[in-house]
Amino acid sequence: MVIVRLKGGLGNQMFQYAFGRRLALENNVSLKLDVCSGFENDFFKRSYRLNHFRILENIASREE
């Protein structure tokens, strides 16, 4: 399993997702997105924005 901790603005999130998806596909494992921990202390109060796109969205739990 590949878990990507998303952080930053939309451009960074898109790159992080694309990299994680490619890594998961190459290794034939699942991809999960950490949409919480990367934004907890964000100075600019940014949040998860990839939900506006049609992507394979599998959100990781806090325990993962």
N, CA, C and O atoms as CSV, one atom per row, in Angstrom:
chain,resi,resn,atom,element,x,y,z
A,1,MET,N,N,0.839,-1.171,0.000
A,1,MET,CA,C,0.000,0.000,0.000
A,1,MET,C,C,0.889,1.241,0.000
A,1,MET,O,O,1.911,1.290,0.684
A,2,VAL,N,N,0.487,2.223,-0.766
A,2,VAL,CA,C,1.162,3.520,-0.804
A,2,VAL,C,C,0.222,4.538,-0.170
A,2,VAL,O,O,-0.934,4.657,-0.575
A,3,ILE,N,N,0.712,5.264,0.816
A,3,ILE,CA,C,-0.069,6.337,1.438
A,3,ILE,C,C,0.639,7.650,1.149
A,3,ILE,O,O,1.813,7.817,1.480
A,4,VAL,N,N,-0.076,8.577,0.533
A,4,VAL,CA,C,0.480,9.884,0.187
A,4,VAL,C,C,-0.073,10.922,1.152
A,4,VAL,O,O,-1.285,11.103,1.259
A,5,ARG,N,N,0.836,11.606,1.857
A,5,ARG,CA,C,0.425,12.702,2.736
A,5,ARG,C,C,0.366,13.962,1.889
A,5,ARG,O,O,1.397,14.512,1.502
A,6,LEU,N,N,-0.847,14.412,1.605
A,6,LEU,CA,C,-1.027,15.602,0.778
A,6,LEU,C,C,-0.829,16.850,1.621
A,6,LEU,O,O,-1.265,16.920,2.770
A,7,LYS,N,N,-0.162,17.833,1.028
A,7,LYS,CA,C,0.023,19.120,1.697
A,7,LYS,C,C,0.294,20.163,0.640
A,7,LYS,O,O,0.645,19.833,-0.492
A,8,GLY,N,N,0.134,21.418,1.003
A,8,GLY,CA,C,0.381,22.514,0.076
A,8,GLY,C,C,-0.857,22.898,-0.703
A,8,GLY,O,O,-1.980,22.538,-0.347
A,9,GLY,N,N,-0.628,23.636,-1.773
A,9,GLY,CA,C,-1.724,24.107,-2.613
A,9,GLY,C,C,-2.164,23.062,-3.625
A,9,GLY,O,O,-1.683,21.929,-3.607
A,10,LEU,N,N,-3.072,23.443,-4.500
A,10,LEU,CA,C,-3.641,22.511,-5.468
A,10,LEU,C,C,-2.579,21.906,-6.380
A,10,LEU,O,O,-2.606,20.701,-6.634
A,11,GLY,N,N,-1.651,22.708,-6.875
A,11,GLY,CA,C,-0.604,22.193,-7.753
A,11,GLY,C,C,0.241,21.128,-7.080
A,11,GLY,O,O,0.533,20.089,-7.672
A,12,ASN,N,N,0.633,21.390,-5.838
A,12,ASN,CA,C,1.400,20.401,-5.076
A,12,ASN,C,C,0.592,19.134,-4.847
A,12,ASN,O,O,1.123,18.030,-4.972
A,13,GLN,N,N,-0.681,19.280,-4.515
A,13,GLN,CA,C,-1.531,18.118,-4.285
A,13,GLN,C,C,-1.680,17.276,-5.548
A,13,GLN,O,O,-1.686,16.047,-5.480
A,14,MET,N,N,-1.801,17.936,-6.703
A,14,MET,CA,C,-1.916,17.208,-7.965
A,14,MET,C,C,-0.641,16.414,-8.250
A,14,MET,O,O,-0.709,15.260,-8.672
A,15,PHE,N,N,0.513,17.026,-8.021
A,15,PHE,CA,C,1.773,16.335,-8.240
A,15,PHE,C,C,1.930,15.163,-7.275
A,15,PHE,O,O,2.323,14.071,-7.686
A,16,GLN,N,N,1.629,15.377,-6.009
A,16,GLN,CA,C,1.764,14.327,-5.004
A,16,GLN,C,C,0.855,13.151,-5.327
A,16,GLN,O,O,1.256,11.995,-5.192
A,17,TYR,N,N,-0.370,13.447,-5.754
A,17,TYR,CA,C,-1.303,12.383,-6.138
A,17,TYR,C,C,-0.775,11.614,-7.349
A,17,TYR,O,O,-0.779,10.383,-7.349
A,18,ALA,N,N,-0.323,12.328,-8.377
A,18,ALA,CA,C,0.166,11.673,-9.599
A,18,ALA,C,C,1.371,10.783,-9.292
A,18,ALA,O,O,1.461,9.666,-9.801
A,19,PHE,N,N,2.286,11.265,-8.470
A,19,PHE,CA,C,3.459,10.482,-8.112
A,19,PHE,C,C,3.054,9.229,-7.331
A,19,PHE,O,O,3.542,8.134,-7.611
A,20,GLY,N,N,2.163,9.394,-6.351
A,20,GLY,CA,C,1.702,8.259,-5.556
A,20,GLY,C,C,0.947,7.244,-6.391
A,20,GLY,O,O,1.111,6.038,-6.207
A,21,ARG,N,N,0.124,7.722,-7.306
A,21,ARG,CA,C,-0.637,6.809,-8.177
A,21,ARG,C,C,0.302,6.012,-9.069
A,21,ARG,O,O,0.132,4.804,-9.231
A,22,ARG,N,N,1.286,6.678,-9.644
A,22,ARG,CA,C,2.268,5.989,-10.493
A,22,ARG,C,C,3.033,4.931,-9.695
A,22,ARG,O,O,3.241,3.816,-10.174
A,23,LEU,N,N,3.446,5.284,-8.486
A,23,LEU,CA,C,4.174,4.358,-7.635
A,23,LEU,C,C,3.311,3.140,-7.280
A,23,LEU,O,O,3.788,2.005,-7.293
A,24,ALA,N,N,2.041,3.394,-6.965
A,24,ALA,CA,C,1.125,2.305,-6.632
A,24,ALA,C,C,0.888,1.398,-7.843
A,24,ALA,O,O,0.864,0.175,-7.702
A,25,LEU,N,N,0.714,1.983,-9.027
A,25,LEU,CA,C,0.496,1.180,-10.234
A,25,LEU,C,C,1.720,0.341,-10.581
A,25,LEU,O,O,1.581,-0.826,-10.947
A,26,GLU,N,N,2.913,0.914,-10.473
A,26,GLU,CA,C,4.142,0.183,-10.780
A,26,GLU,C,C,4.357,-1.002,-9.852
A,26,GLU,O,O,4.918,-2.019,-10.259
A,27,ASN,N,N,3.911,-0.875,-8.602
A,27,ASN,CA,C,4.111,-1.927,-7.613
A,27,ASN,C,C,2.867,-2.778,-7.385
A,27,ASN,O,O,2.862,-3.671,-6.537
A,28,ASN,N,N,1.807,-2.495,-8.152
A,28,ASN,CA,C,0.558,-3.255,-8.082
A,28,ASN,C,C,-0.005,-3.310,-6.652
A,28,ASN,O,O,-0.387,-4.368,-6.153
A,29,VAL,N,N,-0.042,-2.139,-6.016
A,29,VAL,CA,C,-0.597,-2.008,-4.671
A,29,VAL,C,C,-1.641,-0.896,-4.673
A,29,VAL,O,O,-1.775,-0.158,-5.650
A,30,SER,N,N,-2.368,-0.785,-3.583
A,30,SER,CA,C,-3.402,0.245,-3.497
A,30,SER,C,C,-2.804,1.591,-3.094
A,30,SER,O,O,-1.715,1.663,-2.525
A,31,LEU,N,N,-3.544,2.650,-3.402
A,31,LEU,CA,C,-3.147,4.011,-3.064
A,31,LEU,C,C,-4.167,4.594,-2.104
A,31,LEU,O,O,-5.373,4.518,-2.341
A,32,LYS,N,N,-3.679,5.176,-1.020
A,32,LYS,CA,C,-4.542,5.880,-0.079
A,32,LYS,C,C,-4.006,7.288,0.102
A,32,LYS,O,O,-2.804,7.533,0.005
A,33,LEU,N,N,-4.924,8.206,0.367
A,33,LEU,CA,C,-4.570,9.613,0.535
A,33,LEU,C,C,-4.750,10.036,1.980
A,33,LEU,O,O,-5.815,9.847,2.567
A,34,ASP,N,N,-3.698,10.612,2.548
A,34,ASP,CA,C,-3.768,11.210,3.875
A,34,ASP,C,C,-4.144,12.670,3.666
A,34,ASP,O,O,-3.313,13.484,3.262
A,35,VAL,N,N,-5.390,12.992,3.942
A,35,VAL,CA,C,-5.896,14.347,3.677
A,35,VAL,C,C,-5.997,15.188,4.954
A,35,VAL,O,O,-6.554,16.286,4.927
A,36,CYS,N,N,-5.467,14.688,6.060
A,36,CYS,CA,C,-5.575,15.416,7.326
A,36,CYS,C,C,-4.246,15.948,7.839
A,36,CYS,O,O,-4.101,17.154,8.037
A,37,SER,N,N,-3.282,15.076,8.055
A,37,SER,CA,C,-2.071,15.470,8.783
A,37,SER,C,C,-1.229,16.516,8.055
A,37,SER,O,O,-0.522,17.280,8.712
A,38,GLY,N,N,-1.277,16.578,6.758
A,38,GLY,CA,C,-0.496,17.550,6.025
A,38,GLY,C,C,-1.030,18.969,6.100
A,38,GLY,O,O,-0.329,19.914,5.739
A,39,PHE,N,N,-2.258,19.131,6.563
A,39,PHE,CA,C,-2.885,20.452,6.604
A,39,PHE,C,C,-3.114,20.965,8.023
A,39,PHE,O,O,-3.606,22.080,8.199
A,40,GLU,N,N,-2.768,20.177,9.033
A,40,GLU,CA,C,-3.072,20.555,10.414
A,40,GLU,C,C,-2.430,21.866,10.844
A,40,GLU,O,O,-3.069,22.673,11.519
A,41,ASN,N,N,-1.182,22.088,10.464
A,41,ASN,CA,C,-0.479,23.296,10.889
A,41,ASN,C,C,-0.136,24.197,9.705
A,41,ASN,O,O,0.870,24.906,9.731
A,42,ASP,N,N,-0.962,24.169,8.681
A,42,ASP,CA,C,-0.687,24.951,7.480
A,42,ASP,C,C,-0.874,26.439,7.766
A,42,ASP,O,O,-1.955,26.870,8.169
A,43,PHE,N,N,0.176,27.212,7.558
A,43,PHE,CA,C,0.159,28.644,7.841
A,43,PHE,C,C,-0.915,29.369,7.031
A,43,PHE,O,O,-1.532,30.314,7.523
A,44,PHE,N,N,-1.139,28.930,5.793
A,44,PHE,CA,C,-2.097,29.597,4.906
A,44,PHE,C,C,-3.505,29.013,4.991
A,44,PHE,O,O,-4.384,29.419,4.232
A,45,LYS,N,N,-3.732,28.066,5.904
A,45,LYS,CA,C,-5.048,27.439,6.115
A,45,LYS,C,C,-5.545,26.711,4.861
A,45,LYS,O,O,-6.746,26.678,4.592
A,46,ARG,N,N,-4.604,26.124,4.089
A,46,ARG,CA,C,-4.989,25.367,2.899
A,46,ARG,C,C,-5.626,24.050,3.318
A,46,ARG,O,O,-5.423,23.585,4.440
A,47,SER,N,N,-6.390,23.456,2.423
A,47,SER,CA,C,-7.059,22.196,2.712
A,47,SER,C,C,-7.065,21.312,1.466
A,47,SER,O,O,-6.616,21.715,0.393
A,48,TYR,N,N,-7.573,20.124,1.634
A,48,TYR,CA,C,-7.650,19.143,0.558
A,48,TYR,C,C,-8.558,19.666,-0.558
A,48,TYR,O,O,-9.699,20.047,-0.296
A,49,ARG,N,N,-8.061,19.686,-1.801
A,49,ARG,CA,C,-8.818,20.238,-2.927
A,49,ARG,C,C,-9.003,19.265,-4.094
A,49,ARG,O,O,-9.666,19.606,-5.073
A,50,LEU,N,N,-8.436,18.075,-4.012
A,50,LEU,CA,C,-8.554,17.139,-5.138
A,50,LEU,C,C,-9.952,16.531,-5.253
A,50,LEU,O,O,-10.253,15.852,-6.234
A,51,ASN,N,N,-10.801,16.770,-4.262
A,51,ASN,CA,C,-12.167,16.235,-4.318
A,51,ASN,C,C,-12.989,16.881,-5.432
A,51,ASN,O,O,-14.096,16.425,-5.719
A,52,HIS,N,N,-12.472,17.929,-6.059
A,52,HIS,CA,C,-13.165,18.586,-7.157
A,52,HIS,C,C,-12.887,17.909,-8.493
A,52,HIS,O,O,-13.462,18.286,-9.514
A,53,PHE,N,N,-12.004,16.907,-8.489
A,53,PHE,CA,C,-11.633,16.204,-9.713
A,53,PHE,C,C,-12.097,14.760,-9.648
A,53,PHE,O,O,-12.368,14.229,-8.572
A,54,ARG,N,N,-12.184,14.132,-10.811
A,54,ARG,CA,C,-12.552,12.722,-10.877
A,54,ARG,C,C,-11.300,11.878,-10.733
A,54,ARG,O,O,-10.665,11.516,-11.724
A,55,ILE,N,N,-10.949,11.567,-9.495
A,55,ILE,CA,C,-9.776,10.746,-9.228
A,55,ILE,C,C,-10.200,9.540,-8.409
A,55,ILE,O,O,-11.286,9.521,-7.830
A,56,LEU,N,N,-9.340,8.537,-8.365
A,56,LEU,CA,C,-9.581,7.396,-7.486
A,56,LEU,C,C,-9.249,7.851,-6.075
A,56,LEU,O,O,-8.083,8.004,-5.712
A,57,GLU,N,N,-10.285,8.062,-5.295
A,57,GLU,CA,C,-10.133,8.679,-3.981
A,57,GLU,C,C,-10.368,7.643,-2.890
A,57,GLU,O,O,-11.506,7.256,-2.625
A,58,ASN,N,N,-9.296,7.202,-2.265
A,58,ASN,CA,C,-9.374,6.260,-1.156
A,58,ASN,C,C,-8.665,6.924,0.020
A,58,ASN,O,O,-7.436,6.976,0.063
A,59,ILE,N,N,-9.439,7.427,0.963
A,59,ILE,CA,C,-8.906,8.222,2.071
A,59,ILE,C,C,-8.380,7.305,3.165
A,59,ILE,O,O,-9.070,6.379,3.591
A,60,ALA,N,N,-7.161,7.562,3.619
A,60,ALA,CA,C,-6.562,6.781,4.705
A,60,ALA,C,C,-7.150,7.213,6.036
A,60,ALA,O,O,-7.474,8.383,6.239
A,61,SER,N,N,-7.281,6.252,6.939
A,61,SER,CA,C,-7.744,6.572,8.293
A,61,SER,C,C,-6.579,7.152,9.087
A,61,SER,O,O,-5.430,7.052,8.657
A,62,ARG,N,N,-6.856,7.747,10.224
A,62,ARG,CA,C,-5.791,8.325,11.057
A,62,ARG,C,C,-4.818,7.248,11.541
A,62,ARG,O,O,-3.629,7.523,11.701
A,63,GLU,N,N,-5.298,6.045,11.774
A,63,GLU,CA,C,-4.444,4.958,12.243
A,63,GLU,C,C,-3.447,4.524,11.175
A,63,GLU,O,O,-2.330,4.116,11.493
A,64,GLU,N,N,-3.848,4.611,9.920
A,64,GLU,CA,C,-2.960,4.205,8.831
A,64,GLU,C,C,-1.866,5.225,8.637
A,64,GLU,O,O,-1.015,5.059,7.762
